[in-house]
Amino acid sequence: MSPAGGATAASAGAANAMAPGQVAELTPRDFQAIAAIMYEDARISLSEAKTTLVQSRLARRLRKFGLARFCDYVDLVHSDAEERHAMVVALTTNHTHFFREPHHFDHFRETVIPILQRKQGPIRIWSAGCSSGEEVYTIAMCLLGPNRSNASWLRNADVRLLATDIAPHVVESVQRGVYAENVAAGVPEPYRSSWMKPTQGGFIMADEARQLVTAKVLNLFEPWPLKAAYDIIFCRNVMIYFGDPAKEELEHRFVEQLAPGAFLYIGHSERLIGPAATKMRSCGHTIYQKPESRA
């Protein structure tokens, strides 16, 4: 028997000796196999520094299937498309809060909303990588204004907000629009009193805000079923998980999806690279505008 075969046999013996529900350590080979799937499916680059995170997040998936070894789980995700997607979702990060990076929303309220109010025709806004919805509902509340009288301009406007994420469970959270009290505490008054209603254990978004939002599951590196050009795209603190080739690809697609004169907001530590950087102009920290078409 070869040394490799001996190691495999030893690993199998160790796995068999483990207590029920116990999961073996993630080996470098299995980590590389999982990292390759993450890059292929979601362009997420996992460094070896993430080994402990991968081990802890996927241990629950192994227990679900009664598996003790990651090599057996890798075999499973190679043969089961549903579990492969579940693995990708388990290894994505969903963290956000209301009015995050407030300078973006200052710009949105002071510069962009007056432009939208003068616009003839539909208004389309996209929160890409929306997580549990705090971002898209912050956008909705800014559009509605700090009190109900400010929302009158929306009555005759065709405004739609799209919120997308790769993780179905967070998309469901957006659709529910329910937030714990400590989460809603990040919403300044009078926005909270105008557009959030107390419910058991927290707050639910008002109907006026929820009616503006459509939430969908979407992998940003698969085809986008988007027919219209967008006036605003928010994609913040998403591209930090991608390598430069993936960032360049995604940013180029965002620019192509924007209407002339439209705005793109990215995360505070992100920057445009490649062709996208030459097609947009900076108008604030991590805020970009696509130039108007020339006659």
mmCIF file of C-alpha atoms in Angstrom:
data_model
loop_
_atom_site.group_PDB
_atom_site.id
_atom_site.type_symbol
_atom_site.label_atom_id
_atom_site.label_comp_id
_atom_site.label_asym_id
_atom_site.label_seq_id
_atom_site.Cartn_x
_atom_site.Cartn_y
_atom_site.Cartn_z
ATOM 1 C CA MET A 1 0.000 0.000 0.000
ATOM 2 C CA SER A 2 1.283 3.474 -0.907
ATOM 3 C CA PRO A 3 1.992 6.085 1.802
ATOM 4 C CA ALA A 4 -0.971 8.108 0.534
ATOM 5 C CA GLY A 5 -3.178 5.062 0.735
ATOM 6 C CA GLY A 6 -1.939 4.387 4.243
ATOM 7 C CA ALA A 7 -2.806 7.961 5.241
ATOM 8 C CA THR A 8 -6.273 7.588 3.793
ATOM 9 C CA ALA A 9 -6.799 4.323 5.629
ATOM 10 C CA ALA A 10 -5.559 5.894 8.839
ATOM 11 C CA SER A 11 -7.935 8.837 8.361
ATOM 12 C CA ALA A 12 -10.815 6.469 7.764
ATOM 13 C CA GLY A 13 -9.905 4.510 10.883
ATOM 14 C CA ALA A 14 -9.742 7.712 12.911
ATOM 15 C CA ALA A 15 -13.106 8.807 11.531
ATOM 16 C CA ASN A 16 -14.647 5.476 12.431
ATOM 17 C CA ALA A 17 -13.297 5.837 15.967
ATOM 18 C CA MET A 18 -14.848 9.283 16.426
ATOM 19 C CA ALA A 19 -17.917 9.853 18.535
ATOM 20 C CA PRO A 20 -21.240 10.254 16.681
ATOM 21 C CA GLY A 21 -21.620 13.807 15.400
ATOM 22 C CA GLN A 22 -17.921 14.572 15.754
ATOM 23 C CA VAL A 23 -16.215 15.987 12.664
ATOM 24 C CA ALA A 24 -12.575 15.410 11.696
ATOM 25 C CA GLU A 25 -10.179 18.281 11.066
ATOM 26 C CA LEU A 26 -10.341 19.954 7.673
ATOM 27 C CA THR A 27 -7.279 18.822 5.710
ATOM 28 C CA PRO A 28 -5.352 21.176 3.378
ATOM 29 C CA ARG A 29 -6.435 19.070 0.393
ATOM 30 C CA ASP A 30 -10.110 19.311 1.311
ATOM 31 C CA PHE A 31 -9.770 23.029 2.012
ATOM 32 C CA GLN A 32 -8.332 23.574 -1.466
ATOM 33 C CA ALA A 33 -11.190 21.586 -3.022
ATOM 34 C CA ILE A 34 -13.769 23.705 -1.171
ATOM 35 C CA ALA A 35 -11.936 26.926 -2.054
ATOM 36 C CA ALA A 36 -11.958 25.920 -5.730
ATOM 37 C CA ILE A 37 -15.745 25.453 -5.650
ATOM 38 C CA MET A 38 -16.222 28.820 -3.934
ATOM 39 C CA TYR A 39 -14.175 30.546 -6.606
ATOM 40 C CA GLU A 40 -15.830 28.725 -9.488
ATOM 41 C CA ASP A 41 -19.377 29.345 -8.267
ATOM 42 C CA ALA A 42 -19.152 32.739 -6.542
ATOM 43 C CA ARG A 43 -15.665 34.111 -7.368
ATOM 44 C CA ILE A 44 -14.974 34.239 -3.630
ATOM 45 C CA SER A 45 -11.267 33.821 -2.874
ATOM 46 C CA LEU A 46 -10.602 31.843 0.313
ATOM 47 C CA SER A 47 -7.102 32.072 1.752
ATOM 48 C CA GLU A 48 -5.698 29.380 4.033
ATOM 49 C CA ALA A 49 -6.214 31.833 6.896
ATOM 50 C CA LYS A 50 -9.940 31.026 6.546
ATOM 51 C CA THR A 51 -9.446 27.318 7.339
ATOM 52 C CA THR A 52 -10.900 27.568 10.852
ATOM 53 C CA LEU A 53 -13.893 29.568 9.590
ATOM 54 C CA VAL A 54 -14.600 26.992 6.860
ATOM 55 C CA GLN A 55 -14.278 24.143 9.362
ATOM 56 C CA SER A 56 -16.698 25.721 11.833
ATOM 57 C CA ARG A 57 -19.301 26.811 9.278
ATOM 58 C CA LEU A 58 -19.403 23.515 7.403
ATOM 59 C CA ALA A 59 -19.302 21.187 10.404
ATOM 60 C CA ARG A 60 -23.074 21.576 10.707
ATOM 61 C CA ARG A 61 -23.515 20.548 7.068
ATOM 62 C CA LEU A 62 -21.437 17.393 7.655
ATOM 63 C CA ARG A 63 -23.492 16.493 10.721
ATOM 64 C CA LYS A 64 -26.696 16.930 8.745
ATOM 65 C CA PHE A 65 -25.586 14.156 6.401
ATOM 66 C CA GLY A 66 -23.972 12.001 9.100
ATOM 67 C CA LEU A 67 -20.473 12.584 7.715
ATOM 68 C CA ALA A 68 -17.298 12.732 9.759
ATOM 69 C CA ARG A 69 -14.749 13.538 7.041
ATOM 70 C CA PHE A 70 -14.571 16.604 4.810
ATOM 71 C CA CYS A 71 -13.388 14.508 1.881
ATOM 72 C CA ASP A 72 -16.743 12.702 1.934
ATOM 73 C CA TYR A 73 -18.543 16.054 2.062
ATOM 74 C CA VAL A 74 -16.518 17.305 -0.920
ATOM 75 C CA ASP A 75 -17.614 14.201 -2.834
ATOM 76 C CA LEU A 76 -21.206 14.980 -1.886
ATOM 77 C CA VAL A 77 -21.151 18.592 -3.108
ATOM 78 C CA HIS A 78 -19.575 17.493 -6.379
ATOM 79 C CA SER A 79 -22.559 15.221 -7.009
ATOM 80 C CA ASP A 80 -25.391 17.225 -5.406
ATOM 81 C CA ALA A 81 -26.078 20.656 -6.926
ATOM 82 C CA GLU A 82 -28.479 21.650 -4.141
ATOM 83 C CA GLU A 83 -25.942 20.926 -1.406
ATOM 84 C CA ARG A 84 -23.223 22.628 -3.437
ATOM 85 C CA HIS A 85 -25.294 25.820 -3.391
ATOM 86 C CA ALA A 86 -26.006 25.356 0.321
ATOM 87 C CA MET A 87 -22.258 25.142 0.949
ATOM 88 C CA VAL A 88 -21.606 28.365 -0.955
ATOM 89 C CA VAL A 89 -24.336 30.113 1.030
ATOM 90 C CA ALA A 90 -22.928 28.794 4.319
ATOM 91 C CA LEU A 91 -19.542 30.313 3.510
ATOM 92 C CA THR A 92 -20.794 33.752 2.492
ATOM 93 C CA THR A 93 -20.829 36.595 4.988
ATOM 94 C CA ASN A 94 -24.036 38.518 5.687
ATOM 95 C CA HIS A 95 -23.392 41.568 7.812
ATOM 96 C CA THR A 96 -24.927 44.997 7.469
ATOM 97 C CA HIS A 97 -26.906 47.609 9.371
ATOM 98 C CA PHE A 98 -29.233 50.532 8.700
ATOM 99 C CA PHE A 99 -27.654 53.742 7.380
ATOM 100 C CA ARG A 100 -24.258 52.063 7.122
ATOM 101 C CA GLU A 101 -21.576 54.376 5.692
ATOM 102 C CA PRO A 102 -23.801 57.423 6.204
ATOM 103 C CA HIS A 103 -21.924 59.660 3.760
ATOM 104 C CA HIS A 104 -23.425 57.568 0.957
ATOM 105 C CA PHE A 105 -26.940 58.318 2.154
ATOM 106 C CA ASP A 106 -26.135 61.991 2.682
ATOM 107 C CA HIS A 107 -25.107 62.129 -0.984
ATOM 108 C CA PHE A 108 -28.118 60.071 -2.035
ATOM 109 C CA ARG A 109 -30.549 62.395 -0.248
ATOM 110 C CA GLU A 110 -28.904 65.703 -1.090
ATOM 111 C CA THR A 111 -27.729 65.087 -4.669
ATOM 112 C CA VAL A 112 -29.435 62.064 -6.183
ATOM 113 C CA ILE A 113 -33.028 62.221 -4.942
ATOM 114 C CA PRO A 114 -33.592 65.738 -6.391
ATOM 115 C CA ILE A 115 -32.424 64.338 -9.744
ATOM 116 C CA LEU A 116 -34.802 61.398 -9.442
ATOM 117 C CA GLN A 117 -37.701 63.687 -8.547
ATOM 118 C CA ARG A 118 -37.212 65.556 -11.820
ATOM 119 C CA LYS A 119 -36.849 62.434 -13.913
ATOM 120 C CA GLN A 120 -39.465 61.514 -16.485
ATOM 121 C CA GLY A 121 -40.014 57.771 -16.677
ATOM 122 C CA PRO A 122 -39.266 54.792 -14.443
ATOM 123 C CA ILE A 123 -36.730 54.909 -11.604
ATOM 124 C CA ARG A 124 -34.771 51.717 -10.964
ATOM 125 C CA ILE A 125 -32.437 51.142 -8.003
ATOM 126 C CA TRP A 126 -30.495 47.945 -7.221
ATOM 127 C CA SER A 127 -29.060 46.802 -3.897
ATOM 128 C CA ALA A 128 -26.655 44.052 -5.017
ATOM 129 C CA GLY A 129 -25.535 41.750 -2.229
ATOM 130 C CA CYS A 130 -28.372 43.049 -0.095
ATOM 131 C CA SER A 131 -27.881 40.717 2.891
ATOM 132 C CA SER A 132 -30.878 40.919 5.254
ATOM 133 C CA GLY A 133 -32.251 44.125 3.739
ATOM 134 C CA GLU A 134 -31.098 46.963 5.964
ATOM 135 C CA GLU A 135 -29.458 48.660 2.987
ATOM 136 C CA VAL A 136 -32.404 48.502 0.607
ATOM 137 C CA TYR A 137 -34.831 49.665 3.290
ATOM 138 C CA THR A 138 -32.503 52.538 4.157
ATOM 139 C CA ILE A 139 -32.701 53.531 0.480
ATOM 140 C CA ALA A 140 -36.497 53.203 0.608
ATOM 141 C CA MET A 141 -36.762 55.391 3.704
ATOM 142 C CA CYS A 142 -34.536 58.041 2.138
ATOM 143 C CA LEU A 143 -36.843 58.098 -0.891
ATOM 144 C CA LEU A 144 -39.922 58.320 1.329
ATOM 145 C CA GLY A 145 -38.397 61.095 3.416
ATOM 146 C CA PRO A 146 -38.251 61.791 7.157
ATOM 147 C CA ASN A 147 -42.018 62.181 7.443
ATOM 148 C CA ARG A 148 -45.054 61.064 5.518
ATOM 149 C CA SER A 149 -45.649 64.393 3.806
ATOM 150 C CA ASN A 150 -42.276 64.074 2.045
ATOM 151 C CA ALA A 151 -43.413 60.873 0.338
ATOM 152 C CA SER A 152 -46.057 62.553 -1.824
ATOM 153 C CA TRP A 153 -43.769 62.705 -4.879
ATOM 154 C CA LEU A 154 -43.755 58.895 -5.043
ATOM 155 C CA ARG A 155 -47.501 58.642 -5.623
ATOM 156 C CA ASN A 156 -47.172 59.371 -9.332
ATOM 157 C CA ALA A 157 -43.650 57.981 -9.798
ATOM 158 C CA ASP A 158 -42.713 54.545 -11.101
ATOM 159 C CA VAL A 159 -40.054 53.584 -8.532
ATOM 160 C CA ARG A 160 -38.813 50.046 -7.976
ATOM 161 C CA LEU A 161 -36.026 48.831 -5.723
ATOM 162 C CA LEU A 162 -34.413 45.467 -6.460
ATOM 163 C CA ALA A 163 -32.612 43.650 -3.641
ATOM 164 C CA THR A 164 -30.572 40.565 -4.542
ATOM 165 C CA ASP A 165 -28.373 38.133 -2.663
ATOM 166 C CA ILE A 166 -26.961 34.673 -3.235
ATOM 167 C CA ALA A 167 -28.355 33.416 0.097
ATOM 168 C CA PRO A 168 -32.067 32.451 0.073
ATOM 169 C CA HIS A 169 -32.496 32.829 3.844
ATOM 170 C CA VAL A 170 -31.451 36.492 3.817
ATOM 171 C CA VAL A 171 -33.647 37.197 0.790
ATOM 172 C CA GLU A 172 -36.531 35.816 2.841
ATOM 173 C CA SER A 173 -35.585 38.268 5.601
ATOM 174 C CA VAL A 174 -35.856 41.146 3.123
ATOM 175 C CA GLN A 175 -39.278 39.939 2.044
ATOM 176 C CA ARG A 176 -40.477 39.808 5.657
ATOM 177 C CA GLY A 177 -39.033 43.208 6.510
ATOM 178 C CA VAL A 178 -38.945 42.449 10.238
ATOM 179 C CA TYR A 179 -36.035 43.617 12.401
ATOM 180 C CA ALA A 180 -35.150 43.157 16.054
ATOM 181 C CA GLU A 181 -35.369 46.159 18.318
ATOM 182 C CA ASN A 182 -31.594 46.474 18.677
ATOM 183 C CA VAL A 183 -31.210 46.413 14.877
ATOM 184 C CA ALA A 184 -33.936 49.025 14.327
ATOM 185 C CA ALA A 185 -32.244 51.247 16.911
ATOM 186 C CA GLY A 186 -29.802 52.225 14.154
ATOM 187 C CA VAL A 187 -32.588 53.991 12.245
ATOM 188 C CA PRO A 188 -32.660 57.698 13.127
ATOM 189 C CA GLU A 189 -35.800 59.456 14.143
ATOM 190 C CA PRO A 190 -38.114 60.462 12.538
ATOM 191 C CA TYR A 191 -37.494 57.753 9.881
ATOM 192 C CA ARG A 192 -38.142 54.969 12.384
ATOM 193 C CA SER A 193 -41.413 56.440 13.649
ATOM 194 C CA SER A 194 -42.601 57.163 10.092
ATOM 195 C CA TRP A 195 -41.651 53.966 8.273
ATOM 196 C CA MET A 196 -41.300 51.205 10.885
ATOM 197 C CA LYS A 197 -44.137 49.744 12.952
ATOM 198 C CA PRO A 198 -43.678 48.047 16.327
ATOM 199 C CA THR A 199 -44.269 44.319 16.270
ATOM 200 C CA GLN A 200 -43.517 41.462 18.643
ATOM 201 C CA GLY A 201 -39.830 41.627 19.521
ATOM 202 C CA GLY A 202 -38.989 44.443 17.151
ATOM 203 C CA PHE A 203 -40.231 46.401 14.143
ATOM 204 C CA ILE A 204 -41.682 45.690 10.715
ATOM 205 C CA MET A 205 -41.185 47.961 7.736
ATOM 206 C CA ALA A 206 -44.250 49.990 6.793
ATOM 207 C CA ASP A 207 -46.224 48.899 3.759
ATOM 208 C CA GLU A 208 -45.079 51.990 1.837
ATOM 209 C CA ALA A 209 -41.462 50.864 2.129
ATOM 210 C CA ARG A 210 -42.074 47.180 1.491
ATOM 211 C CA GLN A 211 -44.132 47.897 -1.628
ATOM 212 C CA LEU A 212 -41.115 49.582 -3.217
ATOM 213 C CA VAL A 213 -38.859 46.532 -2.754
ATOM 214 C CA THR A 214 -38.597 43.296 -4.706
ATOM 215 C CA ALA A 215 -36.151 40.729 -3.275
ATOM 216 C CA LYS A 216 -34.660 37.954 -5.399
ATOM 217 C CA VAL A 217 -31.959 35.301 -5.106
ATOM 218 C CA LEU A 218 -29.168 36.088 -7.578
ATOM 219 C CA ASN A 219 -25.579 34.992 -8.043
ATOM 220 C CA LEU A 220 -23.756 38.085 -9.308
ATOM 221 C CA PHE A 221 -21.573 35.976 -11.603
ATOM 222 C CA GLU A 222 -24.450 34.296 -13.378
ATOM 223 C CA PRO A 223 -26.610 35.966 -16.083
ATOM 224 C CA TRP A 224 -28.654 38.891 -14.797
ATOM 225 C CA PRO A 225 -32.366 38.869 -15.742
ATOM 226 C CA LEU A 226 -32.393 42.677 -15.752
ATOM 227 C CA LYS A 227 -34.040 44.370 -18.694
ATOM 228 C CA ALA A 228 -33.914 48.019 -17.655
ATOM 229 C CA ALA A 229 -30.929 50.301 -17.217
ATOM 230 C CA TYR A 230 -30.513 51.281 -13.571
ATOM 231 C CA ASP A 231 -30.351 54.775 -12.102
ATOM 232 C CA ILE A 232 -28.555 53.693 -8.921
ATOM 233 C CA ILE A 233 -26.583 50.595 -7.940
ATOM 234 C CA PHE A 234 -25.393 49.952 -4.405
ATOM 235 C CA CYS A 235 -22.826 47.132 -4.122
ATOM 236 C CA ARG A 236 -20.965 47.750 -0.894
ATOM 237 C CA ASN A 237 -18.546 45.559 1.036
ATOM 238 C CA VAL A 238 -19.194 42.685 -1.367
ATOM 239 C CA MET A 239 -16.215 42.889 -3.699
ATOM 240 C CA ILE A 240 -13.719 42.733 -0.830
ATOM 241 C CA TYR A 241 -14.174 38.946 -1.000
ATOM 242 C CA PHE A 242 -13.176 38.750 -4.674
ATOM 243 C CA GLY A 243 -9.828 38.713 -6.427
ATOM 244 C CA ASP A 244 -8.995 41.473 -8.914
ATOM 245 C CA PRO A 245 -10.146 39.578 -12.056
ATOM 246 C CA ALA A 246 -13.570 38.973 -10.504
ATOM 247 C CA LYS A 247 -13.804 42.585 -9.288
ATOM 248 C CA GLU A 248 -12.943 43.879 -12.751
ATOM 249 C CA GLU A 249 -15.543 41.634 -14.361
ATOM 250 C CA LEU A 250 -18.297 42.616 -11.934
ATOM 251 C CA GLU A 251 -17.565 46.342 -11.984
ATOM 252 C CA HIS A 252 -17.621 46.328 -15.794
ATOM 253 C CA ARG A 253 -21.032 44.642 -15.747
ATOM 254 C CA PHE A 254 -22.345 47.189 -13.249
ATOM 255 C CA VAL A 255 -21.213 50.072 -15.436
ATOM 256 C CA GLU A 256 -22.886 48.520 -18.457
ATOM 257 C CA GLN A 257 -26.120 48.083 -16.454
ATOM 258 C CA LEU A 258 -26.199 51.758 -15.431
ATOM 259 C CA ALA A 259 -28.040 54.414 -17.408
ATOM 260 C CA PRO A 260 -26.087 57.509 -18.490
ATOM 261 C CA GLY A 261 -25.842 59.886 -15.536
ATOM 262 C CA ALA A 262 -26.490 57.052 -13.055
ATOM 263 C CA PHE A 263 -24.613 56.476 -9.791
ATOM 264 C CA LEU A 264 -22.666 53.561 -8.319
ATOM 265 C CA TYR A 265 -21.924 53.218 -4.584
ATOM 266 C CA ILE A 266 -19.248 50.739 -3.441
ATOM 267 C CA GLY A 267 -17.748 49.862 -0.049
ATOM 268 C CA HIS A 268 -15.486 52.189 1.931
ATOM 269 C CA SER A 269 -12.369 50.039 1.308
ATOM 270 C CA GLU A 270 -13.144 49.223 -2.332
ATOM 271 C CA ARG A 271 -12.126 50.956 -5.563
ATOM 272 C CA LEU A 272 -12.897 50.690 -9.255
ATOM 273 C CA ILE A 273 -10.291 48.915 -11.349
ATOM 274 C CA GLY A 274 -9.871 48.053 -15.007
ATOM 275 C CA PRO A 275 -12.189 49.431 -17.723
ATOM 276 C CA ALA A 276 -14.826 50.501 -15.172
ATOM 277 C CA ALA A 277 -12.421 53.044 -13.693
ATOM 278 C CA THR A 278 -12.101 54.808 -17.041
ATOM 279 C CA LYS A 279 -15.860 54.929 -17.652
ATOM 280 C CA MET A 280 -16.943 56.502 -14.363
ATOM 281 C CA ARG A 281 -16.124 59.757 -12.624
ATOM 282 C CA SER A 282 -15.613 60.085 -8.886
ATOM 283 C CA CYS A 283 -18.043 62.386 -7.096
ATOM 284 C CA GLY A 284 -17.259 61.512 -3.484
ATOM 285 C CA HIS A 285 -15.570 58.805 -1.462
ATOM 286 C CA THR A 286 -16.506 55.491 -3.158
ATOM 287 C CA ILE A 287 -19.293 57.256 -5.097
ATOM 288 C CA TYR A 288 -19.150 57.232 -8.899
ATOM 289 C CA GLN A 289 -21.266 58.609 -11.721
ATOM 290 C CA LYS A 290 -21.542 57.373 -15.268
ATOM 291 C CA PRO A 291 -21.159 60.363 -17.637
ATOM 292 C CA GLU A 292 -24.133 61.474 -19.653
ATOM 293 C CA SER A 293 -24.208 60.342 -23.258
ATOM 294 C CA ARG A 294 -22.797 62.828 -25.695
ATOM 295 C CA ALA A 295 -24.923 63.888 -28.630
#
